[in-house]
Short mmCIF file of C-alpha atoms in Angstrom, two decimals:
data_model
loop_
_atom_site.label_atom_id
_atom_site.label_comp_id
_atom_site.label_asym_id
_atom_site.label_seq_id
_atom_site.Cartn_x
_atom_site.Cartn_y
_atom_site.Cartn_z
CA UNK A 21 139.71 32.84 -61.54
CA UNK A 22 139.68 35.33 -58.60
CA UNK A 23 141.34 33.98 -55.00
CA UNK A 24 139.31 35.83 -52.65
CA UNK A 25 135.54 36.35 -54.93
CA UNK A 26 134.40 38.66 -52.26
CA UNK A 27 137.06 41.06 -52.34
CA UNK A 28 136.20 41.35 -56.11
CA UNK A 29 132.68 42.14 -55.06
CA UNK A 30 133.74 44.63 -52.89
CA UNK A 31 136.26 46.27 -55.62
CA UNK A 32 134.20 46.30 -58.17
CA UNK A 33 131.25 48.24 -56.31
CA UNK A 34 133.86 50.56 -54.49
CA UNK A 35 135.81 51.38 -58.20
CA UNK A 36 132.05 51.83 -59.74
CA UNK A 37 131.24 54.02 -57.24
CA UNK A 38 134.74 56.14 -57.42
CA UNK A 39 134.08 56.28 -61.34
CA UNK A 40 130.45 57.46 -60.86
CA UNK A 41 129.21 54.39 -62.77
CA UNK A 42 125.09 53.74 -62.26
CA UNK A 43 125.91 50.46 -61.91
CA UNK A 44 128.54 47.38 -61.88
CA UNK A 45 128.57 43.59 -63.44
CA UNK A 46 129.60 41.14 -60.83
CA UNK A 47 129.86 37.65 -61.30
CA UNK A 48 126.97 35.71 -59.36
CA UNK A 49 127.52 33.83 -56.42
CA UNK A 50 125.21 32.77 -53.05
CA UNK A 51 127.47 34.68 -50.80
CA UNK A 52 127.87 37.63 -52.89
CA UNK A 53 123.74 37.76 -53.27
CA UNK A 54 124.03 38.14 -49.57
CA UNK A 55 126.17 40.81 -49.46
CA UNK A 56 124.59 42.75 -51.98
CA UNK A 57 120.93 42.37 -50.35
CA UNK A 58 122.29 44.01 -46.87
CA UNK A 59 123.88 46.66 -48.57
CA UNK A 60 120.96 47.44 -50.25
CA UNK A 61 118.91 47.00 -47.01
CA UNK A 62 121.24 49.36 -45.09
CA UNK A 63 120.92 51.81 -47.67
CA UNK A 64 124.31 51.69 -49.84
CA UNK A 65 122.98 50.69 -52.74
CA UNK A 66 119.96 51.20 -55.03
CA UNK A 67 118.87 47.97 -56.10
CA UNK A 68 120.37 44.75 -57.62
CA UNK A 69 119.23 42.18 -60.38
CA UNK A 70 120.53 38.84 -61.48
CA UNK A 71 121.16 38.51 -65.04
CA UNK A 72 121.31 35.16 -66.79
CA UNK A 73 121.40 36.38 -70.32
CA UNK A 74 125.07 35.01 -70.71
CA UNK A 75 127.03 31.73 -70.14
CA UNK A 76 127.99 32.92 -66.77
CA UNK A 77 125.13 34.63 -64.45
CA UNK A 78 126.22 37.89 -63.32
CA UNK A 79 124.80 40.35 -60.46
CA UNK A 80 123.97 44.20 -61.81
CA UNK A 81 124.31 46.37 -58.96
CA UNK A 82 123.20 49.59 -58.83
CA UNK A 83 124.96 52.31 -57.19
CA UNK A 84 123.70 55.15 -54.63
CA UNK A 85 124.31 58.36 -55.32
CA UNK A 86 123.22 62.13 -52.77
CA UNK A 87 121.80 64.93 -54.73
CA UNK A 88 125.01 66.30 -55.57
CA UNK A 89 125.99 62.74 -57.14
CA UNK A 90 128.83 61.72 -54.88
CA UNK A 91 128.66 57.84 -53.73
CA UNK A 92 126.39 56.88 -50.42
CA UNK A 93 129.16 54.32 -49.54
CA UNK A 94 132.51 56.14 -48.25
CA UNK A 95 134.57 53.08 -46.99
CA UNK A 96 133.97 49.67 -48.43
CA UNK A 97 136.90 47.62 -46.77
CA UNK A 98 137.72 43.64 -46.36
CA UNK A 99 138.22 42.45 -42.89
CA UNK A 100 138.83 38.78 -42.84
CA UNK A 101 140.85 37.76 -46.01
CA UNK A 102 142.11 34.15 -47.07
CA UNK A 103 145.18 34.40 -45.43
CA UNK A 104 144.29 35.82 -42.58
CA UNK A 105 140.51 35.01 -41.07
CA UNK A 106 138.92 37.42 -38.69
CA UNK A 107 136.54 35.78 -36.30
CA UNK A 108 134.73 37.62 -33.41
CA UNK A 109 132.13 36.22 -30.66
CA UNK A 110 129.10 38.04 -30.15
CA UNK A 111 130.54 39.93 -27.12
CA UNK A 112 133.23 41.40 -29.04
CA UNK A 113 131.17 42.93 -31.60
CA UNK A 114 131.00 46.65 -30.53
CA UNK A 115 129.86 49.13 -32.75
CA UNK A 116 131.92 50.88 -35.13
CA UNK A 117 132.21 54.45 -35.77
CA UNK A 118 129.27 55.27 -33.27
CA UNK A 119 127.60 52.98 -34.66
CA UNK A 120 127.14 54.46 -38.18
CA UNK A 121 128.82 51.49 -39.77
CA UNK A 122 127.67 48.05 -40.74
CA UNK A 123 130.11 45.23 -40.33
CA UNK A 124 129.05 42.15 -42.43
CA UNK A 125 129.33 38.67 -40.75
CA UNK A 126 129.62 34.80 -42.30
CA UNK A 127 127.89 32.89 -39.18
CA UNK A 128 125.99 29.92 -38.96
CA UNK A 129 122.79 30.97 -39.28
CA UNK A 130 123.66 32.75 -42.55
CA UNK A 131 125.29 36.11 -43.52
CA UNK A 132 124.43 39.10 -41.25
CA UNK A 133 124.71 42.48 -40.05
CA UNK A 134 126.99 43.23 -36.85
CA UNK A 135 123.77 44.79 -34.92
CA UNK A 136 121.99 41.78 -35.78
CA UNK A 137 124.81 39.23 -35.10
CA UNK A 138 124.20 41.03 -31.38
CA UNK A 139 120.87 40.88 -30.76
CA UNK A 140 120.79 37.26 -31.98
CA UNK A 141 124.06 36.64 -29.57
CA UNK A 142 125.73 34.57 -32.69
CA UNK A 143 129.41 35.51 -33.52
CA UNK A 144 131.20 34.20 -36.69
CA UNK A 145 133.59 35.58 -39.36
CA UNK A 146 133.90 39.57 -40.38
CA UNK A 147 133.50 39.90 -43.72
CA UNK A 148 134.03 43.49 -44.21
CA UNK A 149 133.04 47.11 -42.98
CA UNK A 150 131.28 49.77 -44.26
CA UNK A 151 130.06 53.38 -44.05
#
């Protein structure tokens, strides 16, 4: 049993990625579904399917690779972690790294993308950051 789950996401893909794996297992969850569909929508990874061949459904992830086969994702880093929360209003989000990374957000209406936390003027809990 894993304390933080989405730190474990986030491990797994970054360690898969360092290793030069074309894709990770990672145990399913609703959050983690979300998290994997805007990094595939921002263009980290390749593609993602749920597998429920097994007692426990699991999440294949596919990983992004350039032409010269190094990872897409450089930094894949938690923000707001169990002891510690990180919560940020909609006025506070500023873009990160000129604006070439994605911070992922827990609000209300759902998990979300920093840019469109902003345009929707909804704040709420940072997930994690990446670029």
């Amino acid at each position: 049993m894993h304390s933080d789950p989405i730190a474990d996401l986030l491990t797994r893909i970054r360690n898969g990625a360092r290793a030069g794996l074309p894709s990770v297992e990672i145990p399913l969850s609703k959050i983690k579904i979300d998290i994997v569909k805007i990094l595939e929508a921002e263009g980290f990874l390749k593609s993602h399917e749920i597998s429920t061949e097994t007692k426990f459904p699991t999440i294949r992830v596919h990983i992004r690779y350039d032409a010269k086969r190094k990872p897409i994702l450089k930094k894949l880093a938690r923000v707001s972690k169990p002891g510690l929360r990180v919560y940020k209003a909609h006025d506070e989000l500023k873009p990160i790294r000129s604006g070439l990374a994605t911070q992922i957000l827990s609000t209300s209406s759902g998990v979300m993308t920093d840019r469109e936390a902003r345009k929707r003027k909804i704040g709420g809990e940072v997930l994690c950051e990446v670029w």
